[in-house]
C-alpha atoms as one frame of an Amber mdcrd trajectory, in Angstrom:
protein
 -46.231   6.031  66.655 -46.624   3.252  69.202 -47.753   4.761  72.475 -47.869
   8.292  71.042 -50.855  10.072  69.525 -50.394  11.310  65.969 -51.010  14.899
  67.113 -47.952  14.669  69.376 -45.912  13.340  66.448 -47.074  16.205  64.225
 -46.469  18.758  67.013 -42.917  17.407  67.359 -42.340  18.445  63.740 -42.737
  15.143  61.897 -44.036  15.376  58.350 -43.825  11.643  57.647 -43.949   8.533
  59.802 -42.595   5.014  59.399 -44.801   1.943  59.456 -42.935  -1.215  60.459
 -43.775  -3.805  57.797 -42.513  -6.788  59.784 -44.489  -6.040  62.938 -47.648
  -4.923  61.109 -47.530  -8.003  58.862 -47.566 -10.238  61.940 -50.027  -8.251
  64.007 -52.659  -7.026  63.278 -51.906  -8.174  59.696 -51.630  -6.297  56.411
 -54.890  -7.682  55.050 -56.748  -6.526  58.170 -55.243  -3.041  57.975 -56.157
  -2.851  54.262 -59.741  -3.845  55.072 -59.829  -1.005  57.615 -58.787   1.568
  55.008 -54.980   1.449  55.200 -52.449   2.477  57.787 -53.134   6.223  57.621
 -56.816   5.676  58.359 -56.067   2.934  60.912 -53.776   5.297  62.853 -55.578
   8.565  62.012 -52.307   9.904  60.572 -53.096  12.475  57.895 -49.628  12.730
  56.391 -47.437  10.558  54.201 -46.369   7.117  55.383 -43.089   5.365  54.656
 -42.846   1.626  55.260 -39.681  -0.391  55.657 -39.228  -3.748  53.950 -38.880
  -5.930  57.039 -35.239  -6.715  56.226 -33.702  -5.058  59.274 -36.005  -6.868
  61.698 -35.311 -10.171  59.965 -31.575  -9.505  60.397 -32.032  -8.844  64.080
 -33.626 -12.291  64.493 -30.679 -14.181  63.016 -31.243 -17.198  65.241 -34.883
 -17.508  64.067 -34.454 -17.042  60.301 -33.118 -18.716  57.154 -32.164 -16.625
  54.124 -32.472 -18.201  50.671 -32.703 -16.825  47.147 -36.489 -17.124  47.072
 -37.257 -15.578  50.467 -36.450 -15.275  54.129 -38.246 -17.749  56.355 -38.436
 -17.262  60.072 -40.430 -18.100  63.141 -42.731 -15.391  64.408 -41.530 -13.987
  67.714 -45.222 -13.713  68.660 -46.523 -17.256  68.238 -43.726 -19.290  66.653
 -45.565 -19.699  63.331 -43.406 -20.102  60.221 -43.471 -16.938  58.077 -42.023
 -16.408  54.600 -41.060 -12.933  53.456 -40.085 -12.663  49.803 -39.447  -9.421
  47.908 -42.884  -9.814  46.340 -44.623 -10.380  49.689 -42.790  -7.435  51.244
 -44.059  -5.142  48.463 -47.539  -6.665  48.687 -47.663  -6.016  52.441 -46.429
  -2.446  52.030 -49.051  -1.732  49.359 -51.790  -3.304  51.517 -50.705  -1.000
  54.334 -51.195   1.949  51.968 -47.572   3.060  51.973 -46.653   6.239  50.118
 -42.970   5.237  50.058 -42.114   1.529  50.067 -38.660  -0.015  50.466 -37.251
  -2.999  48.608 -36.467  -6.100  50.666 -32.766  -6.463  51.334 -30.564  -8.723
  53.384 -29.015  -6.621  56.093 -25.918  -8.204  57.646 -24.915  -7.647  61.236
 -21.621  -5.778  61.444 -18.819  -6.423  61.811 -18.947  -9.075  59.077 -16.578
 -10.705  56.636 -16.367  -8.938  53.294 -17.536 -12.128  51.551 -20.736 -12.144
  53.661 -21.344  -8.470  52.938 -20.788  -9.024  49.204 -23.130 -12.044  49.162
 -25.837  -9.969  50.904 -25.278  -7.126  48.450 -25.677  -9.436  45.437 -28.818
 -10.987  46.918 -30.202  -7.519  47.668 -29.608  -6.498  44.043 -31.585  -9.496
  42.786 -34.284  -8.842  45.376 -34.381  -5.194  44.250 -35.165  -6.289  40.701
 -37.936  -8.565  41.982 -39.264  -5.791  44.215 -39.442  -3.456  41.225 -41.459
  -5.996  39.225 -43.843  -6.553  42.156 -44.184  -2.784  42.577 -45.667  -2.441
  39.069 -49.106  -2.919  40.668 -48.646   0.122  42.936 -51.110   3.005  42.705
 -49.918   6.171  40.931 -47.897   8.466  43.171 -46.479   5.651  45.305 -42.689
   5.457  45.338 -40.262   2.563  45.725 -36.872   3.180  47.319 -33.985   0.777
  46.817 -31.335  -0.003  49.389 -27.656  -0.002  48.471 -26.471  -2.765  50.747
 -22.738  -2.839  51.267 -22.171  -2.884  55.009 -19.087  -0.985  56.046 -17.297
  -1.507  52.710 -17.534   1.742  50.747 -16.484   0.146  47.450 -19.340  -2.367
  47.713 -21.889   0.354  48.464 -20.664   2.303  45.434 -20.869  -0.811  43.236
 -24.422  -1.471  44.456 -25.452   2.089  43.698 -24.084   1.805  40.164 -25.859
  -1.500  39.480 -29.105  -0.484  41.175 -29.426   2.430  38.755 -30.220  -0.104
  36.040 -33.574  -0.993  37.527 -34.677   2.599  38.098 -36.292   2.942  41.464
 -37.837   6.167  42.718 -34.812   6.751  44.962 -31.861   4.818  46.317 -30.910
   4.668  49.978 -27.924   2.950  51.499 -27.369   1.108  54.711 -24.441   2.796
  56.362 -21.598   1.286  58.290 -23.762   0.890  61.390 -26.749  -0.636  59.595
 -28.691   2.627  59.568 -30.263   3.955  56.420 -29.062   7.279  55.104 -30.094
   9.056  51.926 -27.553   9.175  49.136 -26.748  12.686  48.105
């Protein structure tokens, strides 16, 4: 809703808006937004709020980040400070923002990519999904956690991710399509 009043968003037909976890975590900060009553109150948005995990933005800063099993570390594009984003911190930030629908942290690869890189990211995203689910246990009732079936442009990998992700029972599963966009599984 940057640069647009929430009334204009509602008048355009939106029933839900997206809060960008990465940007809000850096500025003004999740703890500050929580202290101000959450993102809906902070923005005066009266409807549901979905937050992303920060994974797509981290992917887009490939020259500023390092992906490891524990977390992604990167330099803030704002002030150059070192930032660590783990699955647990991503969920913590989303809950501090007051998200109604949170997303698991995933490693999104820039396409085109080698199948081995896509498969490695998918496996990491599965493990991060399990950690996200455990961190989400502290969520208030009624809050949902969506998983992401990473698999790039390889359909067989996306299908394998969907099958394995079902084991850790998230509220819903979404997949990153061949162009890196998220689309609901049907």
